[in-house]
Amino acid sequence: MATANKNLSVYNKADIPNAKDLRFGIVVAEWNDQITEGLYTGALEALLDCGAKEEHILRWDVPGSFELTFGCKKMISTQKVDAVIAIGSVIRGETQHFDFVCSAAAQGVKDLNVQTDVPVIFCVLTDNNLQQAIDRSGGKHGNKGTEAAIAAIKMATLGG
Ligand code: DLZ
């Protein structure tokens, strides 16, 4: 597994541009909220740690990961944001829903990155079970929300 030997929360602040003048949007899926709240906390703390102002971080909630694309699209078209983080957690069940929701979320976020000038960061955990999701949302493998926040800062400042 790609994250098996990686702590998702590790970053070197000296390598990250200061985020004090940047505005961020965070769109959070309500499904598996134990996990998505952990991801949100990781992202928020990292943005603040890198200089972002709390009043420049806007959170919207959507029902599930399938709705992340629309939430991000609407945020980009109605709000002033330099980057958006899409947060979700899809956990494999007994039906094919997992594949459809994962695929729709990934394709949707990819499409927004092609279609708009605001970077959208894919912070959607796609796990086989709850424990894997816990391990990556503030557990033993760190927090993918932290990693997403650093990616958001880097993408918002890409090219100077
Ligand atoms: C329906 C569904 C299922 C089965 N599993 C998840 C999941 O693990 N994670 C998630 O974020 N959302 C799930 N959903 C809900 C869909 O994303 C979506 O909200 C509904 O299908 C309504 O469009």
XYZ file of C-alpha atoms and ligand atoms in Angstrom:
183
model
C 0.000 0.000 0.000
C 1.314 3.425 -0.970
C 0.995 4.868 2.530
C 2.199 1.809 4.436
C 5.584 3.308 5.276
C 4.694 6.966 5.062
C 3.427 9.283 7.752
C 0.963 11.554 5.982
C 1.390 14.307 8.560
C 5.110 14.916 8.117
C 6.138 18.150 6.403
C 9.004 20.568 6.658
C 7.642 24.062 7.165
C 10.795 25.588 5.695
C 9.839 24.042 2.333
C 6.246 25.342 2.339
C 5.305 28.831 1.077
C 3.668 31.065 3.694
C -0.112 30.908 3.382
C -0.932 34.182 5.136
C -2.382 35.871 2.042
C -4.217 32.817 0.699
C -7.898 31.867 0.910
C -8.928 28.237 1.166
C -12.162 26.341 0.751
C -12.731 22.971 2.376
C -15.660 20.830 1.231
C -16.400 18.008 3.676
C -18.520 14.905 3.021
C -20.819 13.894 5.889
C -20.614 10.144 5.174
C -18.200 8.436 7.590
C -18.033 11.669 9.550
C -15.795 10.177 12.246
C -13.166 10.000 9.500
C -13.941 13.170 7.571
C -13.904 15.270 10.759
C -10.418 13.915 11.511
C -9.299 14.798 7.985
C -10.813 18.275 8.324
C -9.007 18.874 11.626
C -5.707 17.767 10.090
C -6.167 20.084 7.119
C -7.277 23.057 9.216
C -4.402 22.732 11.695
C -1.814 22.478 8.909
C -3.193 25.520 7.057
C -3.120 27.574 10.267
C 0.359 26.276 11.109
C 1.563 27.476 7.691
C 0.218 30.983 8.230
C -3.338 30.910 6.862
C -5.841 33.083 8.714
C -8.870 31.335 10.227
C -11.229 33.867 8.629
C -9.796 32.953 5.207
C -10.764 29.287 5.517
C -14.298 28.501 4.388
C -15.974 25.149 5.143
C -18.983 23.709 3.328
C -20.522 20.309 4.040
C -22.050 17.983 1.429
C -23.919 14.682 2.016
C -21.363 12.218 0.578
C -18.211 11.930 -1.498
C -20.313 11.726 -4.641
C -21.422 15.324 -3.989
C -17.887 16.688 -3.508
C -17.538 17.697 -7.154
C -20.654 19.848 -7.153
C -19.743 21.357 -3.774
C -16.259 22.301 -4.997
C -17.581 23.579 -8.328
C -20.124 25.833 -6.629
C -17.568 27.075 -4.126
C -15.144 27.996 -6.902
C -17.819 29.822 -8.896
C -19.286 31.782 -5.955
C -16.439 32.356 -3.482
C -12.987 33.881 -3.649
C -10.657 30.945 -2.956
C -7.093 30.188 -4.061
C -7.435 26.425 -3.546
C -10.117 23.972 -2.473
C -9.695 20.735 -0.537
C -12.284 18.011 -1.163
C -12.572 15.768 1.908
C -14.297 12.396 1.882
C -14.010 8.827 3.112
C -15.294 5.881 1.123
C -15.197 2.505 2.841
C -15.710 -0.684 0.880
C -19.024 -2.365 1.573
C -20.702 -5.394 0.133
C -21.986 -3.693 -3.006
C -20.399 -2.019 -6.014
C -21.282 1.381 -4.586
C -17.682 1.765 -3.408
C -16.326 1.683 -6.953
C -18.917 4.073 -8.333
C -18.523 6.634 -5.530
C -14.681 6.487 -5.624
C -14.605 6.776 -9.372
C -17.098 9.651 -9.484
C -15.253 11.605 -6.796
C -11.839 11.128 -8.391
C -13.051 11.891 -11.922
C -15.043 14.897 -10.726
C -12.109 16.447 -8.902
C -9.848 15.726 -11.868
C -12.357 17.412 -14.205
C -12.449 20.532 -12.034
C -8.666 20.734 -12.164
C -8.864 20.657 -15.943
C -11.793 23.065 -16.257
C -11.052 25.818 -13.715
C -8.019 27.808 -12.592
C -8.518 26.996 -8.913
C -6.682 23.839 -7.816
C -8.816 21.208 -6.124
C -7.003 18.768 -3.832
C -8.227 15.170 -3.619
C -8.431 14.322 0.061
C -10.683 11.282 -0.242
C -9.676 8.134 1.609
C -10.691 4.960 -0.207
C -10.238 2.102 2.226
C -11.170 -1.556 2.566
C -12.252 -1.140 6.192
C -12.800 1.379 8.974
C -9.453 0.675 10.670
C -7.519 1.654 7.537
C -9.469 4.915 7.432
C -8.820 5.590 11.138
C -5.099 4.957 10.606
C -4.975 7.679 7.913
C -7.205 10.338 9.459
C -5.106 11.068 12.528
C -4.000 7.527 13.445
C -0.816 5.527 13.070
C -0.185 6.562 9.455
C -0.814 10.233 10.207
C -3.470 12.375 8.624
C -4.186 12.707 4.921
C -5.864 16.041 5.718
C -2.455 17.423 6.670
C -0.954 16.200 3.404
C -3.860 17.744 1.482
C -3.371 21.125 3.169
C 0.299 21.205 2.174
C -0.659 20.243 -1.383
C -3.251 23.046 -1.409
C -0.673 25.651 -0.379
C 1.820 24.411 -2.945
C -0.750 24.398 -5.740
C -2.178 27.804 -4.800
C 1.306 29.303 -5.097
C 2.446 27.309 -8.123
C 4.476 29.408 -10.560
C 5.039 32.225 -8.064
C -24.293 5.613 -0.765
C -22.925 5.724 -0.197
C -22.225 4.582 0.221
C -22.798 3.200 0.126
N -21.007 4.670 0.776
C -20.435 5.888 0.900
C -19.142 6.021 1.483
O -18.494 5.055 1.943
N -18.606 7.272 1.548
C -19.266 8.390 1.080
O -18.693 9.503 1.147
N -20.495 8.291 0.552
C -21.092 7.089 0.464
N -22.347 6.974 -0.064
C -23.106 8.221 -0.363
C -22.796 8.831 -1.737
O -21.546 9.501 -1.735
C -23.897 9.895 -2.062
O -23.992 10.807 -1.012
C -25.260 9.267 -2.285
O -25.193 8.239 -3.243
C -26.278 10.337 -2.767
O -25.898 10.855 -4.047
